[in-house]
Short mmCIF file of C-alpha atoms in Angstrom, two decimals:
data_model
loop_
_atom_site.label_atom_id
_atom_site.label_comp_id
_atom_site.label_asym_id
_atom_site.label_seq_id
_atom_site.Cartn_x
_atom_site.Cartn_y
_atom_site.Cartn_z
CA MET N 1 -0.29 0.06 0.22
CA LYS N 2 1.62 3.45 -0.65
CA GLU N 3 2.54 4.85 2.56
CA ARG N 4 0.78 7.90 4.29
CA GLN N 5 2.53 10.97 5.31
CA PRO N 6 2.68 10.83 9.78
CA ILE N 7 -0.05 12.91 11.16
CA LYS N 8 -0.48 13.63 14.58
CA GLN N 9 -3.62 12.07 14.85
CA TRP N 10 -4.05 13.13 18.33
CA THR N 11 -3.59 17.07 18.65
CA LEU N 12 -5.94 17.84 16.04
CA GLY N 13 -9.39 18.92 17.57
CA ILE N 14 -12.58 16.75 17.54
CA ALA N 15 -14.25 19.01 15.22
CA LEU N 16 -11.06 19.38 12.50
CA CYS N 17 -10.24 15.53 12.66
CA VAL N 18 -14.01 14.35 11.56
CA THR N 19 -13.79 16.55 8.31
CA LEU N 20 -10.60 14.33 7.76
CA THR N 21 -12.13 11.39 6.53
CA HIS N 22 -11.46 11.33 2.87
CA GLY N 23 -8.32 12.62 0.37
CA PRO N 24 -4.30 10.28 1.57
CA PHE N 25 -4.44 11.84 5.16
CA ALA N 26 -7.93 9.86 5.83
CA PHE N 27 -8.29 7.20 8.84
CA SER N 28 -11.09 5.72 10.57
CA THR N 29 -14.13 7.22 12.01
CA ALA N 30 -14.25 6.23 15.24
CA TYR N 31 -10.51 6.88 15.93
CA ALA N 32 -11.95 10.68 14.80
CA ASP N 33 -14.09 10.57 17.72
CA SER N 34 -11.67 9.44 20.20
CA ALA N 35 -13.52 11.15 23.33
CA PRO N 36 -15.04 7.31 23.60
CA LEU N 37 -11.81 5.29 22.64
CA GLN N 38 -10.57 6.91 25.42
CA GLN N 39 -12.82 6.57 27.83
CA ALA N 40 -12.71 2.68 27.46
CA LEU N 41 -8.61 3.19 27.21
CA THR N 42 -9.83 4.12 30.77
CA GLN N 43 -11.59 1.42 31.96
CA GLN N 44 -9.72 -1.56 30.52
CA LEU N 45 -6.20 0.51 31.58
CA THR N 46 -7.89 -0.76 35.30
CA ALA N 47 -7.02 -4.38 34.53
CA VAL N 48 -3.18 -4.08 33.94
CA GLU N 49 -2.04 -1.18 36.46
CA ALA N 50 -0.49 -3.69 38.62
CA HIS N 51 1.37 -5.89 35.24
CA SER N 52 4.96 -6.29 35.25
CA LEU N 53 5.14 -4.32 32.15
CA PRO N 54 4.99 -0.34 32.12
CA ILE N 55 1.80 -0.32 30.22
CA ALA N 56 -0.07 1.77 32.19
CA GLU N 57 2.49 4.31 32.47
CA PHE N 58 2.76 4.30 29.22
CA TYR N 59 -0.22 5.32 28.13
CA GLN N 60 0.00 8.01 31.37
CA LEU N 61 2.60 9.86 29.29
CA ARG N 62 0.41 10.15 26.69
CA ASP N 63 -2.63 11.21 28.11
CA GLY N 64 -4.42 7.70 28.25
CA LYS N 65 -4.44 8.57 24.38
CA PRO N 66 -5.00 5.85 21.85
CA VAL N 67 -1.28 4.50 19.98
CA TRP N 68 -2.03 2.03 17.61
CA GLN N 69 -5.53 3.09 15.88
CA SER N 70 -3.84 3.35 12.30
CA GLU N 71 -3.15 0.59 9.55
CA ARG N 72 0.99 2.48 8.98
CA ALA N 73 1.52 2.69 13.20
CA VAL N 74 0.80 -0.98 13.17
CA GLU N 75 2.39 -1.99 10.16
CA SER N 76 5.48 -0.05 11.63
CA LEU N 77 5.56 -1.71 14.98
CA VAL N 78 5.15 -5.41 12.77
CA SER N 79 8.19 -4.66 10.31
CA ALA N 80 10.15 -3.84 13.77
CA LEU N 81 9.05 -7.13 15.05
CA GLY N 82 10.23 -9.09 12.30
CA ARG N 83 13.41 -7.62 12.38
CA LEU N 84 13.96 -9.27 16.27
CA GLU N 85 14.92 -12.17 14.09
CA SER N 86 18.57 -10.99 14.33
CA ASP N 87 18.05 -10.76 17.92
CA GLY N 88 17.69 -14.32 18.25
CA LEU N 89 14.02 -13.63 19.61
CA VAL N 90 10.47 -15.65 18.20
CA PRO N 91 8.26 -12.54 16.85
CA ALA N 92 5.32 -15.19 17.03
CA ASP N 93 6.02 -13.87 20.37
CA TYR N 94 4.91 -10.73 20.24
CA HIS N 95 2.33 -11.18 17.70
CA ALA N 96 4.16 -9.74 14.94
CA ASP N 97 2.24 -12.13 12.64
CA THR N 98 -1.08 -11.35 13.98
CA LEU N 99 -1.44 -7.66 14.29
CA LEU N 100 -2.41 -6.56 10.78
CA ASN N 101 -5.35 -9.09 10.90
CA GLU N 102 -6.43 -8.35 14.55
CA PHE N 103 -6.41 -3.89 13.34
CA GLN N 104 -8.46 -5.24 10.38
CA ARG N 105 -10.96 -6.82 12.69
CA SER N 106 -11.32 -4.41 15.86
CA GLN N 107 -12.08 -1.15 13.50
CA SER N 108 -15.41 -2.75 12.74
CA GLY N 109 -15.50 -4.08 16.29
CA GLY N 110 -16.38 -1.01 17.87
CA THR N 111 -14.17 1.42 20.54
CA GLU N 112 -14.32 -1.65 23.22
CA ALA N 113 -12.58 -3.31 20.53
CA GLN N 114 -10.69 -0.87 19.70
CA ALA N 115 -9.53 -0.55 22.93
CA ALA N 116 -8.19 -3.69 23.81
CA PHE N 117 -6.53 -4.07 20.76
CA ASP N 118 -4.80 -0.66 21.85
CA ILE N 119 -3.90 -2.01 25.08
CA LYS N 120 -2.81 -5.68 22.99
CA THR N 121 -0.44 -4.45 21.11
CA THR N 122 1.08 -1.82 23.00
CA GLN N 123 1.88 -4.46 25.61
CA ALA N 124 3.28 -6.78 22.23
CA LEU N 125 5.82 -3.82 22.13
CA LEU N 126 6.62 -3.60 25.77
CA LEU N 127 7.71 -7.03 26.12
CA ALA N 128 9.82 -7.34 23.45
CA LEU N 129 11.34 -4.27 24.54
CA ASP N 130 11.95 -6.21 28.26
CA HIS N 131 12.87 -9.69 26.28
CA LEU N 132 15.26 -7.15 24.34
CA GLU N 133 16.85 -5.55 27.25
CA ARG N 134 16.61 -8.34 30.00
CA GLY N 135 16.12 -11.19 28.29
CA LYS N 136 12.89 -14.04 27.73
CA VAL N 137 14.26 -15.93 30.30
CA ASN N 138 14.93 -15.68 33.66
CA PRO N 139 18.51 -17.23 34.64
CA ARG N 140 16.78 -18.49 37.68
CA GLU N 141 15.03 -20.30 35.81
CA VAL N 142 17.88 -22.11 33.13
CA GLU N 143 20.62 -21.65 35.70
CA PRO N 144 20.14 -23.42 39.49
CA HIS N 145 23.23 -21.20 40.69
CA TRP N 146 22.58 -18.09 39.03
CA ASP N 147 23.21 -15.75 42.01
CA ALA N 148 22.31 -12.04 41.09
CA PRO N 149 19.53 -9.78 40.72
CA ARG N 150 17.70 -10.09 36.98
CA PRO N 151 19.21 -6.97 35.39
CA GLU N 152 16.30 -4.04 36.90
CA ARG N 153 14.91 -2.27 33.47
CA SER N 154 17.01 1.30 32.38
CA TYR N 155 15.54 2.30 29.24
CA SER N 156 13.44 5.68 28.87
CA LEU N 157 9.68 5.42 28.18
CA LEU N 158 9.30 8.46 27.56
CA ARG N 159 11.59 8.32 24.64
CA VAL N 160 10.34 5.09 23.09
CA MET N 161 6.60 6.34 23.17
CA HIS N 162 8.06 9.78 21.44
CA ALA N 163 9.82 6.95 19.59
CA VAL N 164 6.30 5.66 18.94
CA GLU N 165 4.54 8.35 18.25
CA ASP N 166 6.91 9.38 14.47
CA HIS N 167 6.47 5.36 13.48
CA GLU N 168 9.93 5.02 14.18
CA LEU N 169 9.85 2.15 16.09
CA ASP N 170 13.59 0.23 14.68
CA SER N 171 14.24 3.57 16.80
CA ALA N 172 12.72 2.42 19.61
CA ILE N 173 13.81 -1.30 20.02
CA ALA N 174 17.45 0.65 19.51
CA LEU N 175 17.25 2.24 21.68
CA VAL N 176 17.15 -1.10 24.36
CA ARG N 177 19.70 -3.44 22.38
CA PRO N 178 22.47 -4.23 24.32
CA SER N 179 24.88 -2.11 22.91
CA SER N 180 28.40 -3.87 23.68
CA VAL N 181 30.73 -5.43 20.07
CA GLU N 182 30.01 -8.68 21.52
CA TYR N 183 26.44 -8.67 21.04
CA GLN N 184 26.50 -7.07 17.66
CA GLN N 185 28.64 -9.42 16.50
CA LEU N 186 26.85 -12.64 17.61
CA ARG N 187 23.93 -10.64 16.14
CA ASN N 188 26.00 -10.22 12.68
CA ALA N 189 26.35 -14.10 13.48
CA LEU N 190 23.00 -15.17 13.79
CA LYS N 191 22.36 -13.03 10.32
CA HIS N 192 25.18 -14.40 7.94
CA HIS N 193 24.08 -18.16 9.49
CA TYR N 194 20.49 -17.16 8.92
CA GLN N 195 21.41 -16.84 4.83
CA LEU N 196 23.17 -19.87 4.59
CA ALA N 197 20.38 -21.97 5.95
CA GLU N 198 18.28 -20.02 2.81
CA LEU N 199 21.27 -21.17 -0.02
CA GLY N 200 20.81 -24.80 1.49
CA SER N 201 23.57 -27.34 2.70
CA ALA N 202 27.07 -29.19 1.39
CA PRO N 203 27.49 -33.04 1.73
CA TYR N 204 28.71 -34.07 4.76
CA LEU N 205 31.84 -35.85 4.83
CA ALA N 206 31.84 -39.50 6.09
CA PRO N 207 33.20 -41.47 8.68
CA ARG N 208 36.47 -43.06 8.11
CA ASP N 209 39.16 -44.98 9.17
CA ALA N 210 42.33 -42.61 9.03
CA SER N 211 42.42 -38.86 9.27
CA LEU N 212 42.80 -36.83 6.18
CA ARG N 213 45.58 -34.94 6.36
CA PRO N 214 47.46 -32.47 4.76
CA GLY N 215 48.64 -34.27 1.10
CA ASP N 216 46.47 -36.70 0.72
CA GLU N 217 44.56 -36.67 -2.48
CA ALA N 218 40.85 -38.37 -2.29
CA ASP N 219 36.74 -38.00 -3.09
CA ASP N 220 36.73 -36.68 0.62
CA VAL N 221 39.09 -33.79 -0.26
CA VAL N 222 36.51 -31.87 -2.24
CA VAL N 223 33.97 -32.97 0.26
CA LEU N 224 36.55 -31.68 2.78
CA ARG N 225 36.82 -27.58 0.38
CA GLN N 226 32.62 -28.08 -0.12
CA ARG N 227 31.74 -27.77 4.09
CA LEU N 228 34.68 -25.77 4.54
CA ALA N 229 33.06 -23.38 2.00
CA LEU N 230 30.10 -23.48 3.66
CA TRP N 231 31.68 -22.03 6.60
CA GLY N 232 33.34 -19.05 4.92
CA GLU N 233 36.46 -20.21 3.33
CA SER N 234 34.44 -19.55 -0.46
CA ASP N 235 38.16 -19.34 -2.22
CA LEU N 236 38.42 -23.21 -1.48
CA MET N 237 36.38 -23.98 -4.85
CA VAL N 238 36.39 -23.13 -7.74
CA ALA N 239 34.57 -22.90 -10.86
CA ASP N 240 33.61 -25.63 -13.04
CA ASN N 241 35.16 -24.67 -16.20
CA THR N 242 32.59 -27.39 -18.28
CA ALA N 243 30.18 -24.85 -17.80
CA TYR N 244 32.90 -22.41 -19.60
CA PRO N 245 34.14 -24.17 -22.62
CA MET N 246 35.75 -20.89 -24.17
CA VAL N 247 36.63 -19.99 -20.89
CA ARG N 248 40.51 -19.85 -19.45
CA LEU N 249 39.63 -21.44 -15.61
CA GLU N 250 41.53 -23.15 -13.42
CA THR N 251 41.82 -27.21 -13.56
CA ALA N 252 39.52 -29.00 -10.91
CA SER N 253 41.96 -31.76 -10.67
CA ASN N 254 43.56 -30.25 -8.04
CA ARG N 255 39.96 -30.74 -5.66
CA ARG N 256 40.91 -33.47 -4.29
CA THR N 257 44.96 -33.05 -3.34
CA PHE N 258 44.28 -32.01 0.44
CA ASP N 259 47.07 -28.75 -0.43
CA THR N 260 48.81 -26.18 2.11
CA GLY N 261 45.75 -23.23 1.53
CA LEU N 262 43.19 -26.60 2.05
CA GLU N 263 44.86 -27.07 5.84
CA ALA N 264 45.39 -23.46 5.92
CA ALA N 265 42.02 -23.06 6.22
CA VAL N 266 41.29 -26.45 7.56
CA LYS N 267 43.64 -24.25 11.61
CA ARG N 268 41.77 -21.83 10.47
CA PHE N 269 38.54 -23.58 11.39
CA GLN N 270 39.83 -25.28 14.77
CA ARG N 271 41.38 -22.34 15.75
CA ARG N 272 37.23 -21.28 15.82
CA HIS N 273 35.87 -24.14 17.34
CA LEU N 274 38.58 -24.30 19.85
CA LEU N 275 39.69 -27.86 18.26
CA GLN N 276 43.32 -29.09 18.21
CA GLU N 277 44.75 -26.36 15.29
CA ASP N 278 47.25 -29.54 13.71
CA GLY N 279 45.18 -28.74 10.02
CA VAL N 280 44.43 -32.51 10.03
CA VAL N 281 40.57 -33.59 9.72
CA GLY N 282 40.14 -36.54 12.46
CA GLU N 283 37.20 -37.62 14.41
CA GLN N 284 36.36 -33.50 16.39
CA THR N 285 37.54 -32.01 13.20
CA ARG N 286 34.93 -33.95 10.97
CA LEU N 287 32.14 -33.79 13.36
CA ALA N 288 32.54 -29.74 13.87
CA LEU N 289 32.66 -30.00 9.95
CA ASN N 290 29.69 -32.05 9.81
CA THR N 291 26.94 -29.49 12.31
CA PRO N 292 23.91 -28.77 10.41
CA VAL N 293 23.66 -24.82 9.77
CA ALA N 294 20.14 -24.91 12.47
CA SER N 295 22.34 -25.99 15.09
CA ARG N 296 24.66 -23.44 14.24
CA ILE N 297 21.54 -20.86 15.12
CA ASP N 298 20.51 -22.23 17.65
CA GLN N 299 24.04 -22.08 19.55
CA LEU N 300 24.10 -18.63 18.83
CA ARG N 301 20.70 -17.45 19.30
CA VAL N 302 20.72 -19.23 23.25
CA ASN N 303 24.23 -17.28 23.69
CA LEU N 304 22.74 -14.19 22.58
CA GLU N 305 20.14 -13.85 25.06
CA ARG N 306 23.74 -15.27 27.13
CA ALA N 307 24.53 -12.02 26.62
CA ARG N 308 21.98 -10.29 27.14
CA TRP N 309 22.05 -11.42 30.59
CA ILE N 310 25.35 -10.10 31.37
CA ARG N 311 25.11 -7.03 30.09
CA LEU N 312 28.85 -6.52 28.83
CA THR N 313 29.54 -2.34 29.22
CA HIS N 314 33.02 -0.59 28.04
CA SER N 315 33.54 1.55 30.74
CA ALA N 316 36.21 2.07 32.10
CA GLU N 317 35.10 0.42 35.86
CA PRO N 318 37.79 -2.80 36.47
CA ARG N 319 36.69 -5.88 36.58
CA VAL N 320 37.26 -9.66 36.22
CA TRP N 321 35.67 -12.09 34.13
CA VAL N 322 36.22 -15.63 33.71
CA ASP N 323 35.03 -16.98 30.42
CA ILE N 324 34.03 -20.81 31.74
CA ALA N 325 33.66 -22.75 27.69
CA GLY N 326 36.37 -20.25 26.30
CA TYR N 327 38.56 -21.08 28.80
CA ARG N 328 40.00 -17.83 29.04
CA MET N 329 39.94 -15.08 31.65
CA HIS N 330 39.92 -11.18 30.83
CA TYR N 331 40.89 -8.22 33.21
CA ILE N 332 40.12 -5.06 32.07
CA ARG N 333 42.17 -2.57 34.47
CA PRO N 334 41.23 0.77 35.16
CA ASN N 335 43.70 2.05 32.45
CA GLY N 336 41.90 0.33 29.45
CA GLN N 337 44.30 -2.35 29.12
CA HIS N 338 43.41 -6.06 28.85
CA TRP N 339 44.81 -8.71 30.45
CA ASP N 340 44.23 -11.71 29.06
CA ALA N 341 45.18 -15.93 30.24
CA ARG N 342 44.16 -19.35 29.25
CA VAL N 343 42.43 -21.22 31.91
CA VAL N 344 41.60 -24.74 33.48
CA VAL N 345 37.66 -25.19 34.97
CA GLY N 346 35.28 -27.79 36.11
CA THR N 347 35.19 -31.07 34.77
CA SER N 348 32.03 -32.33 33.64
CA ARG N 349 31.25 -33.48 37.20
CA ARG N 350 32.21 -31.20 39.16
CA GLU N 351 31.12 -27.67 37.07
CA THR N 352 32.14 -24.79 37.63
CA PRO N 353 29.59 -22.38 38.39
CA ILE N 354 28.10 -18.69 37.29
CA ILE N 355 29.17 -15.98 39.56
CA HIS N 356 28.85 -13.01 40.35
CA SER N 357 30.70 -11.53 43.05
CA THR N 358 34.05 -8.95 44.08
CA ILE N 359 37.28 -9.62 44.93
CA SER N 360 38.11 -9.52 48.27
CA HIS N 361 41.99 -10.47 49.21
CA LEU N 362 45.01 -13.03 47.95
CA THR N 363 46.23 -15.89 49.69
CA ILE N 364 50.04 -16.05 49.60
CA ASN N 365 51.63 -19.41 49.71
CA PRO N 366 48.38 -20.90 50.61
CA SER N 367 47.70 -24.19 52.43
CA TRP N 368 44.59 -26.67 51.09
CA THR N 369 41.67 -27.94 53.02
CA ILE N 370 40.70 -30.48 50.74
CA PRO N 371 36.99 -30.06 49.94
CA PRO N 372 34.67 -32.76 51.48
CA THR N 373 33.88 -33.81 47.78
CA ILE N 374 37.72 -34.39 46.85
CA MET N 375 37.79 -35.84 49.99
CA ARG N 376 35.49 -38.08 50.18
CA GLU N 377 35.93 -39.07 45.89
CA ASP N 378 39.17 -38.71 44.92
CA VAL N 379 41.48 -39.17 48.54
CA LEU N 380 40.22 -41.41 51.00
CA PRO N 381 40.36 -44.27 48.38
CA ARG N 382 43.74 -43.40 48.02
CA VAL N 383 44.26 -43.54 52.24
CA ARG N 384 42.96 -46.59 52.75
CA ALA N 385 44.88 -48.29 50.42
CA ASP N 386 48.32 -46.29 51.61
CA ILE N 387 48.38 -44.82 54.23
CA ASP N 388 51.74 -42.62 53.56
CA TYR N 389 49.50 -41.62 50.59
CA LEU N 390 49.64 -38.37 52.99
CA ALA N 391 52.89 -37.95 54.59
CA ARG N 392 53.99 -38.20 50.58
CA GLU N 393 51.63 -35.63 49.72
CA ASN N 394 51.85 -33.74 53.04
CA ILE N 395 48.71 -33.50 54.19
CA GLN N 396 48.02 -33.12 57.68
CA VAL N 397 45.32 -34.47 59.46
CA VAL N 398 43.36 -32.29 61.48
CA ASN N 399 39.61 -32.02 63.81
CA LEU N 400 36.95 -29.20 63.33
CA SER N 401 39.30 -27.01 65.79
CA GLY N 402 42.09 -27.04 63.52
CA GLU N 403 44.34 -29.16 65.97
CA GLN N 404 46.44 -32.19 63.98
CA LEU N 405 46.18 -35.46 64.63
CA ASN N 406 47.95 -38.64 64.20
CA PRO N 407 46.84 -40.19 60.68
CA ASP N 408 47.48 -43.83 62.71
CA GLU N 409 44.07 -42.84 65.33
CA VAL N 410 41.59 -42.37 62.46
CA ASP N 411 39.26 -44.54 61.41
CA TRP N 412 39.42 -44.68 57.60
CA GLN N 413 36.61 -46.21 57.33
CA ARG N 414 34.53 -43.86 59.01
CA PRO N 415 36.41 -40.52 59.65
CA GLY N 416 33.88 -38.31 61.08
CA GLY N 417 34.99 -35.22 62.34
CA VAL N 418 38.83 -35.01 60.63
CA MET N 419 39.88 -32.50 57.26
CA LEU N 420 42.49 -32.91 55.23
CA ARG N 421 45.04 -29.88 54.69
CA GLN N 422 47.83 -29.95 52.60
CA THR N 423 51.11 -27.45 53.50
CA ALA N 424 52.28 -25.26 51.08
CA GLY N 425 54.53 -26.36 49.13
CA ALA N 426 55.87 -27.28 45.56
CA ARG N 427 53.13 -29.95 45.34
CA ASN N 428 49.78 -27.83 46.65
CA PRO N 429 47.28 -27.99 43.86
CA LEU N 430 46.93 -24.28 45.19
CA GLY N 431 51.13 -23.19 43.85
CA SER N 432 51.77 -19.56 45.31
CA VAL N 433 49.18 -17.63 45.73
CA VAL N 434 44.68 -17.23 45.43
CA VAL N 435 42.11 -14.86 44.36
CA ARG N 436 39.98 -15.33 46.53
CA PHE N 437 36.17 -13.46 46.21
CA PRO N 438 33.39 -13.95 48.75
CA ASN N 439 30.71 -17.14 47.39
CA ASN N 440 28.54 -20.64 48.14
CA ASP N 441 30.59 -22.54 46.24
CA MET N 442 34.06 -21.98 47.62
CA ILE N 443 35.27 -21.01 44.35
CA TYR N 444 38.50 -19.42 43.72
CA LEU N 445 41.20 -18.52 41.30
CA HIS N 446 44.67 -19.98 42.65
CA ASP N 447 48.07 -21.11 41.15
CA THR N 448 48.84 -24.67 40.18
CA PRO N 449 51.51 -26.53 39.56
CA ALA N 450 50.77 -28.49 37.09
CA ARG N 451 51.49 -25.75 34.61
CA GLY N 452 51.03 -28.10 31.09
CA LEU N 453 47.54 -28.16 31.32
CA PHE N 454 47.07 -25.17 29.86
CA GLN N 455 49.15 -25.64 26.31
CA ARG N 456 46.03 -28.08 26.00
CA ASN N 457 43.17 -26.91 23.57
CA GLN N 458 40.04 -28.59 25.97
CA ARG N 459 40.89 -27.07 29.57
CA ALA N 460 37.48 -28.96 31.24
CA LEU N 461 39.98 -30.69 34.24
CA SER N 462 39.63 -28.76 37.38
CA SER N 463 37.09 -29.65 40.30
CA GLY N 464 35.18 -26.87 40.11
CA CYS N 465 38.45 -23.77 41.15
CA VAL N 466 39.98 -21.81 38.34
CA ARG N 467 43.53 -22.61 37.58
CA VAL N 468 44.81 -19.40 35.94
CA GLU N 469 47.65 -19.22 33.42
CA GLY N 470 50.28 -16.50 34.77
CA VAL N 471 47.84 -15.52 38.43
CA THR N 472 51.11 -14.41 40.04
CA GLU N 473 51.26 -11.65 37.28
CA LEU N 474 47.52 -11.33 38.14
CA ALA N 475 47.46 -10.46 41.22
CA GLN N 476 50.86 -8.18 41.26
CA MET N 477 48.10 -6.16 38.76
CA LEU N 478 44.96 -6.12 41.38
CA LEU N 479 47.65 -5.11 43.80
CA GLN N 480 49.16 -1.95 41.86
CA ASP N 481 45.31 -1.23 40.86
CA THR N 482 43.97 -0.68 43.76
CA GLY N 483 46.49 1.11 45.56
CA SER N 484 48.10 -1.52 47.38
CA HIS N 485 51.89 -0.77 49.18
CA TYR N 486 52.36 -4.48 48.79
CA GLN N 487 54.72 -6.22 45.54
CA MET N 488 54.81 -10.09 45.26
CA SER N 489 58.13 -10.47 44.41
CA SER N 490 58.47 -9.84 48.28
CA LEU N 491 55.18 -11.47 49.68
CA LEU N 492 56.78 -15.43 47.79
CA SER N 493 59.50 -15.23 49.94
CA GLY N 494 57.20 -14.52 53.02
CA GLY N 495 55.62 -17.23 55.21
CA SER N 496 52.68 -19.42 54.12
CA ASP N 497 48.98 -18.78 54.20
CA ARG N 498 49.31 -14.90 53.91
CA ASN N 499 46.68 -12.72 53.32
CA ILE N 500 46.46 -9.65 51.91
CA ASN N 501 43.21 -7.40 51.15
CA LEU N 502 42.83 -5.50 48.92
CA PRO N 503 42.46 -1.67 49.14
CA GLN N 504 39.21 -2.21 47.37
CA ARG N 505 37.34 -4.48 45.70
CA ILE N 506 37.18 -5.45 42.17
CA PRO N 507 34.40 -7.16 40.32
CA VAL N 508 34.84 -10.47 38.97
CA ALA N 509 32.02 -12.89 36.74
CA LEU N 510 32.31 -16.41 35.49
CA HIS N 511 30.23 -16.90 32.94
CA TYR N 512 29.31 -19.89 30.34
CA LEU N 513 29.24 -19.02 27.01
CA THR N 514 29.16 -21.41 24.36
CA ALA N 515 29.67 -18.75 21.71
CA TRP N 516 31.38 -15.98 21.38
CA PRO N 517 33.18 -13.55 19.22
CA ASN N 518 37.50 -13.05 19.73
CA ALA N 519 40.24 -10.89 20.03
CA GLN N 520 39.65 -10.81 16.55
CA GLY N 521 35.68 -9.74 16.27
CA GLU N 522 35.53 -14.35 14.75
CA VAL N 523 32.26 -15.88 16.50
CA GLU N 524 34.33 -19.06 18.47
CA PHE N 525 32.26 -21.77 18.88
CA ARG N 526 33.11 -23.52 21.92
CA PRO N 527 31.31 -27.53 22.89
CA ASP N 528 28.75 -27.07 25.54
CA ILE N 529 30.94 -28.89 28.05
CA TYR N 530 28.16 -29.02 30.55
CA ARG N 531 24.80 -29.40 28.12
CA ARG N 532 23.00 -26.17 29.38
CA ASP N 533 22.11 -25.46 26.16
CA ALA N 534 19.28 -27.42 25.42
CA THR N 535 18.09 -26.27 28.39
CA LEU N 536 18.19 -23.26 27.94
CA LEU N 537 17.07 -22.84 24.11
CA SER N 538 14.04 -25.02 25.19
CA ALA N 539 12.63 -21.99 27.29
CA LEU N 540 13.98 -19.92 24.54
CA LYS N 541 11.56 -21.58 21.82
CA ARG N 542 8.85 -21.94 24.14
CA PRO N 543 5.57 -19.63 22.85
CA GLN N 544 5.26 -16.11 25.05
CA VAL N 545 1.67 -16.39 26.89
#
């Protein structure tokens, strides 16, 4: 239909409105006589005053006047809601697929129907804004250990109202969309994958007895090129010269050869999927290459939702955050400098939880009080088999008051009322420093003597706490950035179990993200090591009631 010019219908007197029932600026006679409609709106709004969305407040800003009584306004909203698909949301949750038909029915149904439609449409807009700003799913419903309050609404309802009045619904939505670079990169990746889905798939790599290696010649190499081209390595394919016999083109005969260009492309793919970057297509790389586009779309939708929960900002406030599934830790310093490190996180049996806290102090040359689960499952079986294990590992037996006990006098089949404490030293799994922050799971960042583990690509290897590569350097920066006069070099040469409080606390967060941009802006797809994606995806797909 031909788009009409915007007109502020609510600012015109009723007598003037009645005369504008013909020509390009015509609108419904029912809306022209707005007094009965406003009265119906006022009556129906009393039923939504206690609604969790600010519906009544929105109409108060408009002095109780209706919003959605022109086809152009509804069309503008429907178009904007449709574009929320690139945020991983479902436009149908906000009635984008039915609003225009409902509008037509309401216009012939009298003032009560028009008022009900107006309120329903405003509710749809505000619900979409709420989901875009804070997430559709309450994180506590799918993350049992989520320990942070849900973010409050922060957008200006007045600015939203002005954008609606000007039929600038995209501007209203842009007011609440997360502004971080990472969120935009995830959105762009999702839009790209929707385009891939429309183009269709490529053949899948069949299982092989032997890995595909550089130098191999095989039909599977052709399929490998097609799969990599699907995932963005389009320069690996060459044109079919039989389709253009008069044009000299590169022959396709070398498509069966695993050459150096293909090896480099495989390594890039492996890097983006946290696989061993060796250029060899083994079982794990084959499975990642064969992942359906639809699965990657689901993965991006899930992590866009997580990005809405955590509200990353680019303020100057220092903060530490651990990217659990990415096996990385990031420290943004007060001067804006970024310090990154590899980390080892909990196994699938002993997951590292999501935590929001503040770093309070360091423990230098720590002893280690063995947690109950590790004591029960790992240590006690070894002690029962060989009591000398305790001495070899410098583990002391103490009672609940901290008094040391004789290991030979303990009933190790039923060792009630005892704790095991490993003294500081080279064999202590906490290494030389622990970075501590209050939480309910006894989780902390720490050093480790097993530093070779940082060389692995998959690093879900700990009992839940986070081992940080170069944690001594991190500790020195935390001291310096919070105004402490202590130096790690002198602290490390002192005694054990010395606690050093930070003059200022530093925010710390541990988050679980299975798709996230790396430093180069490429979205990495990580293994769902804790199998949390499916639960969140199911909640995202659940129709909005």
